[in-house]
PDB file of C-alpha atoms in Angstrom:
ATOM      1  CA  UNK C 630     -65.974   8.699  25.892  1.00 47.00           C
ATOM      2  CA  UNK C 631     -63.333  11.249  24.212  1.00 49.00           C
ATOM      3  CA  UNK C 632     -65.343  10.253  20.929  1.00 53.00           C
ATOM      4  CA  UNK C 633     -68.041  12.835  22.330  1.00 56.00           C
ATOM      5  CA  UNK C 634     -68.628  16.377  20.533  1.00 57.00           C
ATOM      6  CA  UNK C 635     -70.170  19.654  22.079  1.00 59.00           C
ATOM      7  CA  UNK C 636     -72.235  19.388  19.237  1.00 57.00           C
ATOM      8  CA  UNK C 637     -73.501  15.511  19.624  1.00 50.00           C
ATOM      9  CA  UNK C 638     -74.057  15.975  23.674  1.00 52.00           C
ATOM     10  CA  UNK C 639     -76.258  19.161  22.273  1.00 54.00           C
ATOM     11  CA  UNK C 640     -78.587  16.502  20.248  1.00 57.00           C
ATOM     12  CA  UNK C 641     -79.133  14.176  23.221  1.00 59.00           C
ATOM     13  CA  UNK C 642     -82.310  14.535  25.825  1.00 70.00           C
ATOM     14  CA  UNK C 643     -81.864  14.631  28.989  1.00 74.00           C
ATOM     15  CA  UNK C 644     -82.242  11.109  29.533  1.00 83.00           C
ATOM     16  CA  UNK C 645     -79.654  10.059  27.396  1.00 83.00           C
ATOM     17  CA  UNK C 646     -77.462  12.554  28.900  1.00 86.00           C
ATOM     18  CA  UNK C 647     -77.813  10.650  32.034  1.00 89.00           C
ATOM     19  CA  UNK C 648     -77.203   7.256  30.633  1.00 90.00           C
ATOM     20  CA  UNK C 649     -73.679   8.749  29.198  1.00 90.00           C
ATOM     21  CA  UNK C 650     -73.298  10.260  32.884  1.00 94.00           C
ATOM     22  CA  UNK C 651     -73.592   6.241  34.031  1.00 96.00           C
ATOM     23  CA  UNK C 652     -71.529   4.949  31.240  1.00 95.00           C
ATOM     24  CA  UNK C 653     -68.791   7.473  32.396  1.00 96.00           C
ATOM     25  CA  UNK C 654     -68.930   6.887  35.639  1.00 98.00           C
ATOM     26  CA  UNK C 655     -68.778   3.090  35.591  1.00 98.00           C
ATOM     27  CA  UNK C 656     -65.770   3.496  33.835  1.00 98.00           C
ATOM     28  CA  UNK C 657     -64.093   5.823  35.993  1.00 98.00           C
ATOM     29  CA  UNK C 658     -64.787   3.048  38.821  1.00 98.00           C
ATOM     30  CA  UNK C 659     -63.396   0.340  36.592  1.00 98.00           C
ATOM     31  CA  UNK C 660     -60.204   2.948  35.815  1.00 98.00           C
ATOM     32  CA  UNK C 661     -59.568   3.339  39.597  1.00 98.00           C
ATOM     33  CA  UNK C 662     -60.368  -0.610  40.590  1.00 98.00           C
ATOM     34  CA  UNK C 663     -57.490  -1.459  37.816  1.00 98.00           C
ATOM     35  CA  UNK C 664     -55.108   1.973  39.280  1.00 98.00           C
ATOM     36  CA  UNK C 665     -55.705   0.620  43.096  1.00 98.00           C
ATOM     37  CA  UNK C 666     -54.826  -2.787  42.130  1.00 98.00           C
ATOM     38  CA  UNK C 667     -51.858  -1.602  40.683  1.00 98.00           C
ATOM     39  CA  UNK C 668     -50.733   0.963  43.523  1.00 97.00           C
ATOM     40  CA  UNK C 669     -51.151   3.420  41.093  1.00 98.00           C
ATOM     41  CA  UNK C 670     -52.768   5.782  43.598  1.00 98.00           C
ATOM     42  CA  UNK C 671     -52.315   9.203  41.636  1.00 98.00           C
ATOM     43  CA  UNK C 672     -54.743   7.673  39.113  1.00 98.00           C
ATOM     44  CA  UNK C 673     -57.069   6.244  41.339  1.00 98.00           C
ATOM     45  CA  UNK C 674     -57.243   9.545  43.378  1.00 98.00           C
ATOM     46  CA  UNK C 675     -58.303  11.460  39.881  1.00 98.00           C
ATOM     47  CA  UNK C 676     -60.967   8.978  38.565  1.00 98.00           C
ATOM     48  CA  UNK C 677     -62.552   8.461  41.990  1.00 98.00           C
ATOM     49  CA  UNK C 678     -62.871  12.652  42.258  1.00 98.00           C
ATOM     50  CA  UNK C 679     -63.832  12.628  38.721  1.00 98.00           C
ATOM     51  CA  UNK C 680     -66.556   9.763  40.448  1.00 98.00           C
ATOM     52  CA  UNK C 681     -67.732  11.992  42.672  1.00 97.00           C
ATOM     53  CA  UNK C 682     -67.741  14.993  40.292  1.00 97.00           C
ATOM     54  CA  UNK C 683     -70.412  12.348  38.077  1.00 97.00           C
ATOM     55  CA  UNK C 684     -72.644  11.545  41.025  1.00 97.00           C
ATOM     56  CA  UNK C 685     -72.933  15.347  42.030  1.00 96.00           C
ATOM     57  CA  UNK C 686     -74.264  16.144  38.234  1.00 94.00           C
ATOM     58  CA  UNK C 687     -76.656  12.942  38.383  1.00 95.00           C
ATOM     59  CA  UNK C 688     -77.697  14.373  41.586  1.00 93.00           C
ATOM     60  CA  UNK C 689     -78.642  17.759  40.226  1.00 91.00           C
ATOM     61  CA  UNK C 690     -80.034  16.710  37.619  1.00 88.00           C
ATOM     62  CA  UNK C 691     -83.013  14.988  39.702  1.00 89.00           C
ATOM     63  CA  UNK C 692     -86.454  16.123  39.227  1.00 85.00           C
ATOM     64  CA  UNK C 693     -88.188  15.785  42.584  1.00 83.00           C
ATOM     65  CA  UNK C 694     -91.380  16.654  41.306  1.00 84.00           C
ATOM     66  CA  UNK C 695     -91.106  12.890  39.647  1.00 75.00           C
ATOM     67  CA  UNK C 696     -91.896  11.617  43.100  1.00 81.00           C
ATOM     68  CA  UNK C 697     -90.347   9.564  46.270  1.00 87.00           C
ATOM     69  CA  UNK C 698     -88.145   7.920  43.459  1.00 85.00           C
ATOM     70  CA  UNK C 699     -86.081  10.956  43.434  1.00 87.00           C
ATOM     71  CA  UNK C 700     -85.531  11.430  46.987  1.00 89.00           C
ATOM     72  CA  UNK C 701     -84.387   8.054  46.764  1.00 91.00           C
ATOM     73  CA  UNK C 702     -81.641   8.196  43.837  1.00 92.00           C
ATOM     74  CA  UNK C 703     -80.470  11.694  45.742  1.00 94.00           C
ATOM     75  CA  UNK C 704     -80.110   9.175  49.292  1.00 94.00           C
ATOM     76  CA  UNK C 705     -78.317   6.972  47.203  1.00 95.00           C
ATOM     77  CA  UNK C 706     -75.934   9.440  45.152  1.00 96.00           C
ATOM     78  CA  UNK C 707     -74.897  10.983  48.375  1.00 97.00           C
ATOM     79  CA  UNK C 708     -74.323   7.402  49.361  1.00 97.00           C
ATOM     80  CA  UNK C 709     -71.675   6.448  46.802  1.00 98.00           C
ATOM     81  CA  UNK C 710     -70.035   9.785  46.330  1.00 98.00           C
ATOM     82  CA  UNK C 711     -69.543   9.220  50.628  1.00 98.00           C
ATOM     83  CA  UNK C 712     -68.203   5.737  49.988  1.00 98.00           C
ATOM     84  CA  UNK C 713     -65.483   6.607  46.959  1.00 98.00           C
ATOM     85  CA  UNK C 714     -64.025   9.268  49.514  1.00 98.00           C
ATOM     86  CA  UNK C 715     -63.345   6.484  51.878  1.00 98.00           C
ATOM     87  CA  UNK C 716     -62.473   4.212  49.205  1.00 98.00           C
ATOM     88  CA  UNK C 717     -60.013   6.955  48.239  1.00 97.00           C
ATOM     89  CA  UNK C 718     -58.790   7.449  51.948  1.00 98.00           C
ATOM     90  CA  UNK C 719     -58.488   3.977  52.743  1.00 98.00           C
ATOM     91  CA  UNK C 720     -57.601   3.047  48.806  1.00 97.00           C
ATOM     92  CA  UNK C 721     -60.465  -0.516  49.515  1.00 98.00           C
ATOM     93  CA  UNK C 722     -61.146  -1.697  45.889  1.00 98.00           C
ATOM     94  CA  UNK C 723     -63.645  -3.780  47.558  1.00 98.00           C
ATOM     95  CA  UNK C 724     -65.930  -0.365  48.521  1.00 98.00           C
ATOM     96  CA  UNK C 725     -65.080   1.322  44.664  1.00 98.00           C
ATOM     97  CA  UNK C 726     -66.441  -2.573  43.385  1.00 98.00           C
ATOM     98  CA  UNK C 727     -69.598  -1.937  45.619  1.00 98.00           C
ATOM     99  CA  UNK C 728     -70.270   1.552  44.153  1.00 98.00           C
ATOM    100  CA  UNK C 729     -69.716  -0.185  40.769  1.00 98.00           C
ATOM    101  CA  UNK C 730     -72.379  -2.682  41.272  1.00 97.00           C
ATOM    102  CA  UNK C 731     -74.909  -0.072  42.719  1.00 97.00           C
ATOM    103  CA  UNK C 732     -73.834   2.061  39.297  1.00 97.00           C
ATOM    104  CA  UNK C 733     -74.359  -1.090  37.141  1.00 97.00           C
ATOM    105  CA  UNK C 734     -77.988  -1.953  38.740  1.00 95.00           C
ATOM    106  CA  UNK C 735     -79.212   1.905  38.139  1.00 94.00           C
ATOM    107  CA  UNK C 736     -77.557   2.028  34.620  1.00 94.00           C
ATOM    108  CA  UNK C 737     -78.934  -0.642  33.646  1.00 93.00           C
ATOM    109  CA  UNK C 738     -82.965   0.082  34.271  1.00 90.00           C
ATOM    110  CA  UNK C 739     -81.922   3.357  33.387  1.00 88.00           C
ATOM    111  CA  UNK C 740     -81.553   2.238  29.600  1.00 88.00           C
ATOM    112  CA  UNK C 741     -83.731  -0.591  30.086  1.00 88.00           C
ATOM    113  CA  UNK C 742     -86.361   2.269  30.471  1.00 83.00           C
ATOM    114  CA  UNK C 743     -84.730   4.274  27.725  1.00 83.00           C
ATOM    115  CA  UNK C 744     -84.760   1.243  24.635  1.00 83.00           C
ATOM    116  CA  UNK C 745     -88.864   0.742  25.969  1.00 80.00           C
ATOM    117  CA  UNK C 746     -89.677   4.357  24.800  1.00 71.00           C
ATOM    118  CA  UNK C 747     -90.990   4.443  27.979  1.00 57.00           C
ATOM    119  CA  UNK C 748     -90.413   7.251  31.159  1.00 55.00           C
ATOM    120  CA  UNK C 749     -86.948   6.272  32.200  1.00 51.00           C
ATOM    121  CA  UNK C 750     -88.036   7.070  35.587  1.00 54.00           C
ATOM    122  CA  UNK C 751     -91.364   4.959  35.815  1.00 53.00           C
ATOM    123  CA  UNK C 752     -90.056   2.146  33.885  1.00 49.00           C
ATOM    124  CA  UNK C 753     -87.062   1.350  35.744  1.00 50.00           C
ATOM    125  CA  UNK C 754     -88.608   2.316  39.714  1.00 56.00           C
ATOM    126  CA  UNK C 755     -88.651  -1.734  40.535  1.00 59.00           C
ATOM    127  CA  UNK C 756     -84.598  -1.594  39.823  1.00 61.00           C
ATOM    128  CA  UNK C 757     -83.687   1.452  41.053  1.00 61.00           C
ATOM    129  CA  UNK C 758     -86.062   0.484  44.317  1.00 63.00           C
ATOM    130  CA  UNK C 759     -83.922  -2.384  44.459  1.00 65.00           C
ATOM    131  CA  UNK C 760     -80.746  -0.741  44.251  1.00 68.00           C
ATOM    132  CA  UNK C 761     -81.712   2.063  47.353  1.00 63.00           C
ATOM    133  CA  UNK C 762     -83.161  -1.160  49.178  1.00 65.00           C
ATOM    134  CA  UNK C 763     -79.437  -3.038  48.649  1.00 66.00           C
ATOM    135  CA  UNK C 764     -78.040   0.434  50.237  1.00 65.00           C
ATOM    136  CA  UNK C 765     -80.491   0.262  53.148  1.00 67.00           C
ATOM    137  CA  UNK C 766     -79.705  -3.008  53.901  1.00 68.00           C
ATOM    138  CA  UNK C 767     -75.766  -2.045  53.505  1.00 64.00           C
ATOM    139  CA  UNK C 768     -76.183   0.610  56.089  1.00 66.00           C
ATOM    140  CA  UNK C 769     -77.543  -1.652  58.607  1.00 66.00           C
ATOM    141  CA  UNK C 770     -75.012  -4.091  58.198  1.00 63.00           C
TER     142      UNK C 770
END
């Protein structure tokens, strides 16, 4: 995303601000899968913080007045920003590939939502449900 301009982020709502945040934060996790794999832990210590630094922004950025659906994506932020510290402690690609997939599931009813015209946050509820119900059923495994 170095193609990006103070002056073209300026022009984007605040939706589309958050699908970039997505897009740049699935490939930070793809960045530190490929470091990890390669021992390269330097690297995958900076993309995984510059994870977590992503999935703090998302998480201010929530509206909570938009309803439950907020709470939710905040449970499930917290979630993955938890999981790529121990990814980074332990350096697990497996647990960076699971915060990947969660990322990819959001992401993608996120711009689902966003090509409909529609409210990115009422269009894409059944997916993002989905996505905090895969986390649930993480936790309790």
């Amino acid at each position: 995303m170095d193609f990006l301009t103070e002056e073209w982020i300026y022009q984007k709502n605040s939706q589309q601000l958050t699908a970039l945040l997505y897009e740049g934060l699935m490939e930070c996790l793809e960045e530190a899968i490929t470091a990890l794999e390669q021992k390269d832990y330097w690297k995958a210590n900076k993309q995984l913080q510059k994870g977590n630094d992503i999935l703090r922004r998302l998480g201010v950025g929530l509206r909570y007045d938009a309803g439950i659906i907020a709470h939710q994506l905040d449970a499930l932020y917290n979630y993955m920003a938890e999981r790529l510290i121990e990814a980074n402690m332990k350096k697990d690609v497996k647990i960076v590939r699971e915060v990947l997939q969660l990322t990819t599931t959001i992401a993608t009813a996120w711009n689902e939502a966003l090509k409909s015209g529609a409210s990115p946050a009422q269009t894409a509820l059944k997916q993002k449900t989905a996505a905090y119900e895969q986390f649930i059923a993480y936790e309790k495994s």
